Amino acid sequence: MRTAVVLLVLLGCCQTGAQLQNEEREINQSTTQPDIWAELTELRDMVVEQRVELAVTKNELGARLQTSESQVAELQKENEAQTLELKLMEARLQTSESQVAELQRENEALRDMVMEQRVELAVTKSELGSTKTELAAAKTELGSVEARLQTSEGQVAELQRENEAQAVDLSAMENRLNSTELQLQEHKTVMEELKSTVEELKRHIAERPKVAFSAALTNAGNVGPVNTDTTLVYTKVFTNIGNHYNPATGIFTAPVRGVYYFRFNSYGSGSSIFIGSALYKNGQRIVSGLDHQTSIDKEDSSSSAAVLQLEERDQVYMLLLSGFIVYDDFHNRSTFSGFLLFPM
Ligand SMILES: *[C@@H]1O[C@H](CO)[C@@H](O)[C@H](O)[C@H]1NC(C)=O
Ligand SMILES: *[C@@H]1O[C@H](CO)[C@@H](O)[C@H](O)[C@H]1NC(C)=O
Ligand SMILES: *[C@@H]1O[C@H](CO)[C@@H](O)[C@H](O)[C@H]1NC(C)=O
């Protein structure tokens, strides 16, 4: 309000100054004019006029002053209201400032956090970089593993094919093995039979009687001639298995039923003498050996053989026939032999 008053006073002064200058200029002019009185009158009129104007102006100014004062009062009220408002605003400002300070602190804290996070981000980035490298390496490894896997799978497939082929082979071999085993079983059976047969044969052979004899007649030269058929006693025994030939009687006695082989040789020496002997079984003549020496042919032999089926206790022997001779000496020229072919 004070400011408004000063402004009004200044406004009044300026107006008065301008009027004085105008008056002075008019006076300078009047001095040049001869009618000073006229001018003075004019001046006085002007002054009066100006006084009127001044009074009017004074009234106006009073009215304006009142207006101004009421305006000042108005403005004072407004000013007070504004002061109040200003205080409120100051309080709000303080609040705002403290909030700003708070926010700044928070901002700094946030900046620190951002810095930290940047650092972390950088670390994370570098970690990410190394992880990427590792990932690339892992990918490469995976690639090689995949390649190996493919190779392995190929090999597995190949092995499976081989396995299948082998399974077929194996099945065929199993068939062959089964048939071979079957044959083997059959052969085993046959072998068992053969074994028992062999055992039986062995037993048979072991149990089979062993019968063989061979003997020469005498060292005494001629035997005979005799008047009746006489048993020839072969005294020089070469072999007598089982002792079934009796060198004291000249008789062979069959120990078992069976088939036997007998052979004899009768020698003669000199002229006009007849060799004569015969093989007998139980008093029955079987084969004879007869020969007649001449003066040209002074030595002769007659021999024969026979296969006989005998019963146990059958007797076989040689007879010197009546009127004949048989000769023997250390050369063992006249012999009688026999053996069992097989029992029955
Ligand atoms: C008035 O007249 C005098 C002398 O003639 C001169 O020196 C002066 O400057 C004049 N004043 C004005 C305001 O013209
Ligand atoms: C071979 O013999 C065995 C046992 O006897 C049997 O289980 C199998 O099935 C046979 N195999 C063939 C191919 O005959
Ligand atoms: C005749 O037989 C006897 C055995 O009785 C023998 O020792 C001898 O050497 C035989 N003699 C000849 C010439 O064969």
mmCIF file of N, CA, C and O in Angstrom, residues 105-184:
data_model
loop_
_atom_site.group_PDB
_atom_site.id
_atom_site.type_symbol
_atom_site.label_atom_id
_atom_site.label_comp_id
_atom_site.label_asym_id
_atom_site.label_seq_id
_atom_site.Cartn_x
_atom_site.Cartn_y
_atom_site.Cartn_z
ATOM 1 N N ARG A 105 18.309 -38.126 -1.305
ATOM 2 C CA ARG A 105 18.987 -39.233 -0.615
ATOM 3 C C ARG A 105 18.623 -40.563 -1.262
ATOM 4 O O ARG A 105 19.466 -41.398 -1.580
ATOM 5 N N GLU A 106 17.280 -40.630 -1.440
ATOM 6 C CA GLU A 106 16.811 -41.890 -2.073
ATOM 7 C C GLU A 106 17.450 -42.064 -3.444
ATOM 8 O O GLU A 106 17.863 -43.161 -3.827
ATOM 9 N N ASN A 107 17.528 -40.918 -4.144
ATOM 10 C CA ASN A 107 18.110 -40.931 -5.486
ATOM 11 C C ASN A 107 19.554 -41.411 -5.450
ATOM 12 O O ASN A 107 19.966 -42.256 -6.247
ATOM 13 N N GLU A 108 20.296 -40.833 -4.403
ATOM 14 C CA GLU A 108 21.691 -41.261 -4.275
ATOM 15 C C GLU A 108 21.792 -42.747 -3.980
ATOM 16 O O GLU A 108 22.616 -43.454 -4.554
ATOM 17 N N ALA A 109 20.884 -43.143 -3.045
ATOM 18 C CA ALA A 109 20.875 -44.574 -2.695
ATOM 19 C C ALA A 109 20.584 -45.399 -3.946
ATOM 20 O O ALA A 109 21.259 -46.407 -4.222
ATOM 21 N N LEU A 110 19.567 -44.844 -4.709
ATOM 22 C CA LEU A 110 19.215 -45.565 -5.950
ATOM 23 C C LEU A 110 20.387 -45.590 -6.918
ATOM 24 O O LEU A 110 20.651 -46.602 -7.556
ATOM 25 N N ARG A 111 21.117 -44.409 -6.970
ATOM 26 C CA ARG A 111 22.277 -44.328 -7.864
ATOM 27 C C ARG A 111 23.327 -45.371 -7.478
ATOM 28 O O ARG A 111 23.854 -46.089 -8.304
ATOM 29 N N ASP A 112 23.516 -45.429 -6.093
ATOM 30 C CA ASP A 112 24.475 -46.437 -5.611
ATOM 31 C C ASP A 112 24.037 -47.826 -6.038
ATOM 32 O O ASP A 112 24.828 -48.634 -6.536
ATOM 33 N N MET A 113 22.704 -48.042 -5.819
ATOM 34 C CA MET A 113 22.174 -49.352 -6.185
ATOM 35 C C MET A 113 22.375 -49.613 -7.670
ATOM 36 O O MET A 113 22.750 -50.715 -8.086
ATOM 37 N N VAL A 114 22.092 -48.530 -8.448
ATOM 38 C CA VAL A 114 22.250 -48.674 -9.905
ATOM 39 C C VAL A 114 23.695 -48.996 -10.244
ATOM 40 O O VAL A 114 23.970 -49.885 -11.069
ATOM 41 N N MET A 115 24.625 -48.278 -9.513
ATOM 42 C CA MET A 115 26.046 -48.530 -9.752
ATOM 43 C C MET A 115 26.375 -49.995 -9.453
ATOM 44 O O MET A 115 26.999 -50.691 -10.240
ATOM 45 N N GLU A 116 25.859 -50.393 -8.239
ATOM 46 C CA GLU A 116 26.106 -51.790 -7.837
ATOM 47 C C GLU A 116 25.567 -52.757 -8.876
ATOM 48 O O GLU A 116 26.224 -53.715 -9.275
ATOM 49 N N GLN A 117 24.321 -52.402 -9.293
ATOM 50 C CA GLN A 117 23.689 -53.301 -10.267
ATOM 51 C C GLN A 117 24.426 -53.299 -11.596
ATOM 52 O O GLN A 117 24.504 -54.335 -12.258
ATOM 53 N N ARG A 118 25.003 -52.092 -11.907
ATOM 54 C CA ARG A 118 25.810 -52.035 -13.146
ATOM 55 C C ARG A 118 27.000 -52.967 -13.045
ATOM 56 O O ARG A 118 27.322 -53.703 -13.969
ATOM 57 N N VAL A 119 27.637 -52.876 -11.837
ATOM 58 C CA VAL A 119 28.804 -53.741 -11.619
ATOM 59 C C VAL A 119 28.379 -55.201 -11.735
ATOM 60 O O VAL A 119 29.003 -56.003 -12.434
ATOM 61 N N GLU A 120 27.244 -55.450 -11.009
ATOM 62 C CA GLU A 120 26.735 -56.833 -11.057
ATOM 63 C C GLU A 120 26.425 -57.252 -12.486
ATOM 64 O O GLU A 120 26.702 -58.367 -12.908
ATOM 65 N N LEU A 121 25.830 -56.256 -13.209
ATOM 66 C CA LEU A 121 25.475 -56.519 -14.597
ATOM 67 C C LEU A 121 26.716 -56.841 -15.419
ATOM 68 O O LEU A 121 26.710 -57.779 -16.232
ATOM 69 N N ALA A 122 27.790 -56.049 -15.143
ATOM 70 C CA ALA A 122 29.044 -56.281 -15.872
ATOM 71 C C ALA A 122 29.564 -57.684 -15.563
ATOM 72 O O ALA A 122 29.948 -58.436 -16.464
ATOM 73 N N VAL A 123 29.509 -58.001 -14.232
ATOM 74 C CA VAL A 123 29.969 -59.343 -13.818
ATOM 75 C C VAL A 123 29.118 -60.405 -14.506
ATOM 76 O O VAL A 123 29.633 -61.366 -15.081
ATOM 77 N N THR A 124 27.786 -60.136 -14.428
ATOM 78 C CA THR A 124 26.856 -61.098 -15.042
ATOM 79 C C THR A 124 27.128 -61.228 -16.542
ATOM 80 O O THR A 124 27.103 -62.325 -17.082
ATOM 81 N N LYS A 125 27.446 -60.042 -17.160
ATOM 82 C CA LYS A 125 27.737 -60.069 -18.599
ATOM 83 C C LYS A 125 28.945 -60.935 -18.898
ATOM 84 O O LYS A 125 28.938 -61.751 -19.812
ATOM 85 N N SER A 126 30.001 -60.701 -18.055
ATOM 86 C CA SER A 126 31.224 -61.479 -18.322
ATOM 87 C C SER A 126 30.956 -62.967 -18.052
ATOM 88 O O SER A 126 31.404 -63.840 -18.787
ATOM 89 N N GLU A 127 30.133 -63.177 -16.965
ATOM 90 C CA GLU A 127 29.777 -64.579 -16.669
ATOM 91 C C GLU A 127 29.000 -65.179 -17.823
ATOM 92 O O GLU A 127 29.229 -66.311 -18.235
ATOM 93 N N LEU A 128 28.078 -64.322 -18.336
ATOM 94 C CA LEU A 128 27.266 -64.765 -19.474
ATOM 95 C C LEU A 128 28.162 -65.100 -20.667
ATOM 96 O O LEU A 128 27.941 -66.093 -21.364
ATOM 97 N N GLY A 129 29.186 -64.237 -20.825
ATOM 98 C CA GLY A 129 30.138 -64.465 -21.923
ATOM 99 C C GLY A 129 30.826 -65.813 -21.761
ATOM 100 O O GLY A 129 30.867 -66.619 -22.702
ATOM 101 N N SER A 130 31.314 -66.049 -20.514
ATOM 102 C CA SER A 130 32.023 -67.319 -20.321
ATOM 103 C C SER A 130 31.054 -68.497 -20.435
ATOM 104 O O SER A 130 31.387 -69.548 -20.975
ATOM 105 N N THR A 131 29.805 -68.232 -19.925
ATOM 106 C CA THR A 131 28.782 -69.278 -20.042
ATOM 107 C C THR A 131 28.493 -69.584 -21.510
ATOM 108 O O THR A 131 28.344 -70.741 -21.899
ATOM 109 N N LYS A 132 28.465 -68.481 -22.318
ATOM 110 C CA LYS A 132 28.245 -68.669 -23.761
ATOM 111 C C LYS A 132 29.345 -69.522 -24.365
ATOM 112 O O LYS A 132 29.092 -70.426 -25.152
ATOM 113 N N THR A 133 30.596 -69.185 -23.940
ATOM 114 C CA THR A 133 31.744 -69.945 -24.448
ATOM 115 C C THR A 133 31.608 -71.417 -24.054
ATOM 116 O O THR A 133 31.774 -72.321 -24.888
ATOM 117 N N GLU A 134 31.258 -71.576 -22.749
ATOM 118 C CA GLU A 134 31.093 -72.956 -22.269
ATOM 119 C C GLU A 134 30.003 -73.668 -23.049
ATOM 120 O O GLU A 134 30.137 -74.835 -23.409
ATOM 121 N N LEU A 135 28.914 -72.874 -23.288
ATOM 122 C CA LEU A 135 27.777 -73.443 -24.019
ATOM 123 C C LEU A 135 28.205 -73.865 -25.427
ATOM 124 O O LEU A 135 27.840 -74.941 -25.902
ATOM 125 N N ALA A 136 29.020 -72.987 -26.043
ATOM 126 C CA ALA A 136 29.511 -73.299 -27.395
ATOM 127 C C ALA A 136 30.351 -74.560 -27.360
ATOM 128 O O ALA A 136 30.190 -75.455 -28.198
ATOM 129 N N ALA A 137 31.236 -74.628 -26.305
ATOM 130 C CA ALA A 137 32.088 -75.817 -26.173
ATOM 131 C C ALA A 137 31.226 -77.058 -25.961
ATOM 132 O O ALA A 137 31.454 -78.109 -26.576
ATOM 133 N N ALA A 138 30.199 -76.859 -25.081
ATOM 134 C CA ALA A 138 29.289 -77.979 -24.798
ATOM 135 C C ALA A 138 28.563 -78.416 -26.061
ATOM 136 O O ALA A 138 28.385 -79.608 -26.310
ATOM 137 N N LYS A 139 28.187 -77.385 -26.877
ATOM 138 C CA LYS A 139 27.499 -77.691 -28.142
ATOM 139 C C LYS A 139 28.393 -78.516 -29.056
ATOM 140 O O LYS A 139 27.970 -79.497 -29.656
ATOM 141 N N THR A 140 29.665 -78.056 -29.129
ATOM 142 C CA THR A 140 30.636 -78.766 -29.965
ATOM 143 C C THR A 140 30.784 -80.212 -29.486
ATOM 144 O O THR A 140 30.737 -81.151 -30.286
ATOM 145 N N GLU A 141 30.904 -80.316 -28.128
ATOM 146 C CA GLU A 141 31.062 -81.643 -27.558
ATOM 147 C C GLU A 141 29.837 -82.495 -27.853
ATOM 148 O O GLU A 141 29.948 -83.669 -28.208
ATOM 149 N N LEU A 142 28.669 -81.813 -27.694
ATOM 150 C CA LEU A 142 27.409 -82.509 -27.971
ATOM 151 C C LEU A 142 27.391 -83.003 -29.413
ATOM 152 O O LEU A 142 26.961 -84.121 -29.693
ATOM 153 N N GLY A 143 27.903 -82.130 -30.299
ATOM 154 C CA GLY A 143 27.968 -82.508 -31.715
ATOM 155 C C GLY A 143 28.807 -83.760 -31.897
ATOM 156 O O GLY A 143 28.390 -84.699 -32.563
ATOM 157 N N SER A 144 29.986 -83.753 -31.242
ATOM 158 C CA SER A 144 30.873 -84.912 -31.412
ATOM 159 C C SER A 144 30.263 -86.148 -30.766
ATOM 160 O O SER A 144 30.348 -87.250 -31.291
ATOM 161 N N VAL A 145 29.584 -85.900 -29.590
ATOM 162 C CA VAL A 145 28.910 -87.024 -28.922
ATOM 163 C C VAL A 145 27.817 -87.586 -29.816
ATOM 164 O O VAL A 145 27.657 -88.802 -29.933
ATOM 165 N N GLU A 146 27.104 -86.636 -30.477
ATOM 166 C CA GLU A 146 26.037 -87.083 -31.384
ATOM 167 C C GLU A 146 26.608 -87.914 -32.528
ATOM 168 O O GLU A 146 26.060 -88.950 -32.894
ATOM 169 N N ALA A 147 27.753 -87.404 -33.040
ATOM 170 C CA ALA A 147 28.403 -88.135 -34.132
ATOM 171 C C ALA A 147 28.804 -89.522 -33.665
ATOM 172 O O ALA A 147 28.559 -90.518 -34.354
ATOM 173 N N ARG A 148 29.383 -89.528 -32.428
ATOM 174 C CA ARG A 148 29.785 -90.836 -31.883
ATOM 175 C C ARG A 148 28.589 -91.742 -31.677
ATOM 176 O O ARG A 148 28.643 -92.946 -31.939
ATOM 177 N N LEU A 149 27.492 -91.078 -31.183
ATOM 178 C CA LEU A 149 26.258 -91.835 -30.951
ATOM 179 C C LEU A 149 25.755 -92.448 -32.253
ATOM 180 O O LEU A 149 25.378 -93.620 -32.306
ATOM 181 N N GLN A 150 25.836 -91.609 -33.317
ATOM 182 C CA GLN A 150 25.377 -92.117 -34.618
ATOM 183 C C GLN A 150 26.228 -93.304 -35.053
ATOM 184 O O GLN A 150 25.712 -94.319 -35.516
ATOM 185 N N THR A 151 27.555 -93.128 -34.865
ATOM 186 C CA THR A 151 28.465 -94.218 -35.215
ATOM 187 C C THR A 151 28.110 -95.469 -34.418
ATOM 188 O O THR A 151 27.998 -96.563 -34.969
ATOM 189 N N SER A 152 27.898 -95.226 -33.082
ATOM 190 C CA SER A 152 27.568 -96.357 -32.200
ATOM 191 C C SER A 152 26.267 -97.008 -32.638
ATOM 192 O O SER A 152 26.158 -98.232 -32.679
ATOM 193 N N GLU A 153 25.305 -96.148 -32.986
ATOM 194 C CA GLU A 153 24.009 -96.690 -33.419
ATOM 195 C C GLU A 153 24.161 -97.517 -34.684
ATOM 196 O O GLU A 153 23.572 -98.585 -34.814
ATOM 197 N N GLY A 154 25.011 -96.968 -35.573
ATOM 198 C CA GLY A 154 25.296 -97.723 -36.807
ATOM 199 C C GLY A 154 25.913 -99.068 -36.475
ATOM 200 O O GLY A 154 25.517 -100.100 -37.014
ATOM 201 N N GLN A 155 26.884 -98.998 -35.550
ATOM 202 C CA GLN A 155 27.547 -100.245 -35.146
ATOM 203 C C GLN A 155 26.560 -101.200 -34.509
ATOM 204 O O GLN A 155 26.600 -102.413 -34.761
ATOM 205 N N VAL A 156 25.673 -100.615 -33.653
ATOM 206 C CA VAL A 156 24.673 -101.448 -32.978
ATOM 207 C C VAL A 156 23.785 -102.128 -34.018
ATOM 208 O O VAL A 156 23.506 -103.334 -33.921
ATOM 209 N N ALA A 157 23.368 -101.309 -35.033
ATOM 210 C CA ALA A 157 22.518 -101.877 -36.084
ATOM 211 C C ALA A 157 23.256 -103.007 -36.801
ATOM 212 O O ALA A 157 22.689 -104.076 -37.047
ATOM 213 N N GLU A 158 24.551 -102.725 -37.087
ATOM 214 C CA GLU A 158 25.386 -103.735 -37.776
ATOM 215 C C GLU A 158 25.484 -105.006 -36.933
ATOM 216 O O GLU A 158 25.295 -106.121 -37.423
ATOM 217 N N LEU A 159 25.724 -104.773 -35.617
ATOM 218 C CA LEU A 159 25.844 -105.907 -34.691
ATOM 219 C C LEU A 159 24.530 -106.667 -34.590
ATOM 220 O O LEU A 159 24.532 -107.902 -34.524
ATOM 221 N N GLN A 160 23.425 -105.884 -34.619
ATOM 222 C CA GLN A 160 22.119 -106.542 -34.565
ATOM 223 C C GLN A 160 21.926 -107.441 -35.784
ATOM 224 O O GLN A 160 21.465 -108.580 -35.654
ATOM 225 N N ARG A 161 22.328 -106.872 -36.975
ATOM 226 C CA ARG A 161 22.218 -107.686 -38.195
ATOM 227 C C ARG A 161 23.060 -108.941 -38.063
ATOM 228 O O ARG A 161 22.603 -110.057 -38.346
ATOM 229 N N GLU A 162 24.308 -108.720 -37.573
ATOM 230 C CA GLU A 162 25.198 -109.872 -37.386
ATOM 231 C C GLU A 162 24.593 -110.870 -36.412
ATOM 232 O O GLU A 162 24.638 -112.084 -36.637
ATOM 233 N N ASN A 163 24.008 -110.300 -35.337
ATOM 234 C CA ASN A 163 23.371 -111.145 -34.314
ATOM 235 C C ASN A 163 22.262 -111.978 -34.924
ATOM 236 O O ASN A 163 22.150 -113.165 -34.630
ATOM 237 N N GLU A 164 21.448 -111.293 -35.780
ATOM 238 C CA GLU A 164 20.338 -112.009 -36.401
ATOM 239 C C GLU A 164 20.865 -113.141 -37.274
ATOM 240 O O GLU A 164 20.371 -114.266 -37.221
ATOM 241 N N ALA A 165 21.912 -112.759 -38.063
ATOM 242 C CA ALA A 165 22.518 -113.783 -38.930
ATOM 243 C C ALA A 165 23.067 -114.916 -38.081
ATOM 244 O O ALA A 165 22.875 -116.098 -38.396
ATOM 245 N N GLN A 166 23.722 -114.535 -36.979
ATOM 246 C CA GLN A 166 24.295 -115.546 -36.094
ATOM 247 C C GLN A 166 23.204 -116.375 -35.444
ATOM 248 O O GLN A 166 23.394 -117.577 -35.225
ATOM 249 N N ALA A 167 22.054 -115.689 -35.134
ATOM 250 C CA ALA A 167 20.938 -116.421 -34.530
ATOM 251 C C ALA A 167 20.452 -117.493 -35.500
ATOM 252 O O ALA A 167 20.172 -118.635 -35.087
ATOM 253 N N VAL A 168 20.384 -117.094 -36.801
ATOM 254 C CA VAL A 168 19.968 -118.068 -37.819
ATOM 255 C C VAL A 168 20.963 -119.219 -37.870
ATOM 256 O O VAL A 168 20.587 -120.399 -37.828
ATOM 257 N N ASP A 169 22.274 -118.824 -37.926
ATOM 258 C CA ASP A 169 23.335 -119.839 -37.931
ATOM 259 C C ASP A 169 23.219 -120.725 -36.711
ATOM 260 O O ASP A 169 23.328 -121.956 -36.794
ATOM 261 N N LEU A 170 22.991 -120.045 -35.575
ATOM 262 C CA LEU A 170 22.931 -120.742 -34.300
ATOM 263 C C LEU A 170 21.786 -121.745 -34.304
ATOM 264 O O LEU A 170 21.945 -122.885 -33.832
ATOM 265 N N SER A 171 20.627 -121.287 -34.860
ATOM 266 C CA SER A 171 19.466 -122.163 -34.918
ATOM 267 C C SER A 171 19.789 -123.384 -35.776
ATOM 268 O O SER A 171 19.476 -124.514 -35.389
ATOM 269 N N ALA A 172 20.438 -123.103 -36.944
ATOM 270 C CA ALA A 172 20.820 -124.211 -37.826
ATOM 271 C C ALA A 172 21.775 -125.142 -37.095
ATOM 272 O O ALA A 172 21.642 -126.380 -37.153
ATOM 273 N N MET A 173 22.735 -124.515 -36.379
ATOM 274 C CA MET A 173 23.706 -125.330 -35.650
ATOM 275 C C MET A 173 23.039 -126.114 -34.539
ATOM 276 O O MET A 173 23.430 -127.251 -34.258
ATOM 277 N N GLU A 174 22.028 -125.466 -33.915
ATOM 278 C CA GLU A 174 21.308 -126.157 -32.844
ATOM 279 C C GLU A 174 20.611 -127.387 -33.416
ATOM 280 O O GLU A 174 20.634 -128.464 -32.806
ATOM 281 N N ASN A 175 20.005 -127.196 -34.618
ATOM 282 C CA ASN A 175 19.360 -128.325 -35.284
ATOM 283 C C ASN A 175 20.355 -129.454 -35.488
ATOM 284 O O ASN A 175 20.087 -130.608 -35.172
ATOM 285 N N ARG A 176 21.527 -129.002 -36.058
ATOM 286 C CA ARG A 176 22.556 -130.015 -36.341
ATOM 287 C C ARG A 176 23.029 -130.674 -35.062
ATOM 288 O O ARG A 176 23.221 -131.897 -35.009
ATOM 289 N N LEU A 177 23.189 -129.807 -34.030
ATOM 290 C CA LEU A 177 23.649 -130.323 -32.747
ATOM 291 C C LEU A 177 22.643 -131.316 -32.193
ATOM 292 O O LEU A 177 23.020 -132.393 -31.700
ATOM 293 N N ASN A 178 21.346 -130.938 -32.309
ATOM 294 C CA ASN A 178 20.296 -131.827 -31.802
ATOM 295 C C ASN A 178 20.348 -133.162 -32.528
ATOM 296 O O ASN A 178 20.266 -134.213 -31.886
ATOM 297 N N SER A 179 20.470 -133.092 -33.868
ATOM 298 C CA SER A 179 20.485 -134.361 -34.618
ATOM 299 C C SER A 179 21.751 -135.136 -34.289
ATOM 300 O O SER A 179 21.724 -136.363 -34.153
ATOM 301 N N THR A 180 22.868 -134.367 -34.131
ATOM 302 C CA THR A 180 24.125 -135.024 -33.773
ATOM 303 C C THR A 180 24.009 -135.666 -32.405
ATOM 304 O O THR A 180 24.478 -136.806 -32.198
ATOM 305 N N GLU A 181 23.368 -134.928 -31.481
ATOM 306 C CA GLU A 181 23.185 -135.478 -30.132
ATOM 307 C C GLU A 181 22.327 -136.737 -30.178
ATOM 308 O O GLU A 181 22.591 -137.701 -29.458
ATOM 309 N N LEU A 182 21.314 -136.653 -31.057
ATOM 310 C CA LEU A 182 20.435 -137.816 -31.219
ATOM 311 C C LEU A 182 21.244 -139.016 -31.711
ATOM 312 O O LEU A 182 21.138 -140.133 -31.168
ATOM 313 N N GLN A 183 22.066 -138.724 -32.760
ATOM 314 C CA GLN A 183 22.912 -139.783 -33.324
ATOM 315 C C GLN A 183 23.863 -140.309 -32.261
ATOM 316 O O GLN A 183 24.084 -141.521 -32.148
ATOM 317 N N LEU A 184 24.408 -139.332 -31.488
ATOM 318 C CA LEU A 184 25.347 -139.705 -30.441
ATOM 319 C C LEU A 184 24.662 -140.632 -29.438
ATOM 320 O O LEU A 184 25.246 -141.623 -28.990
#
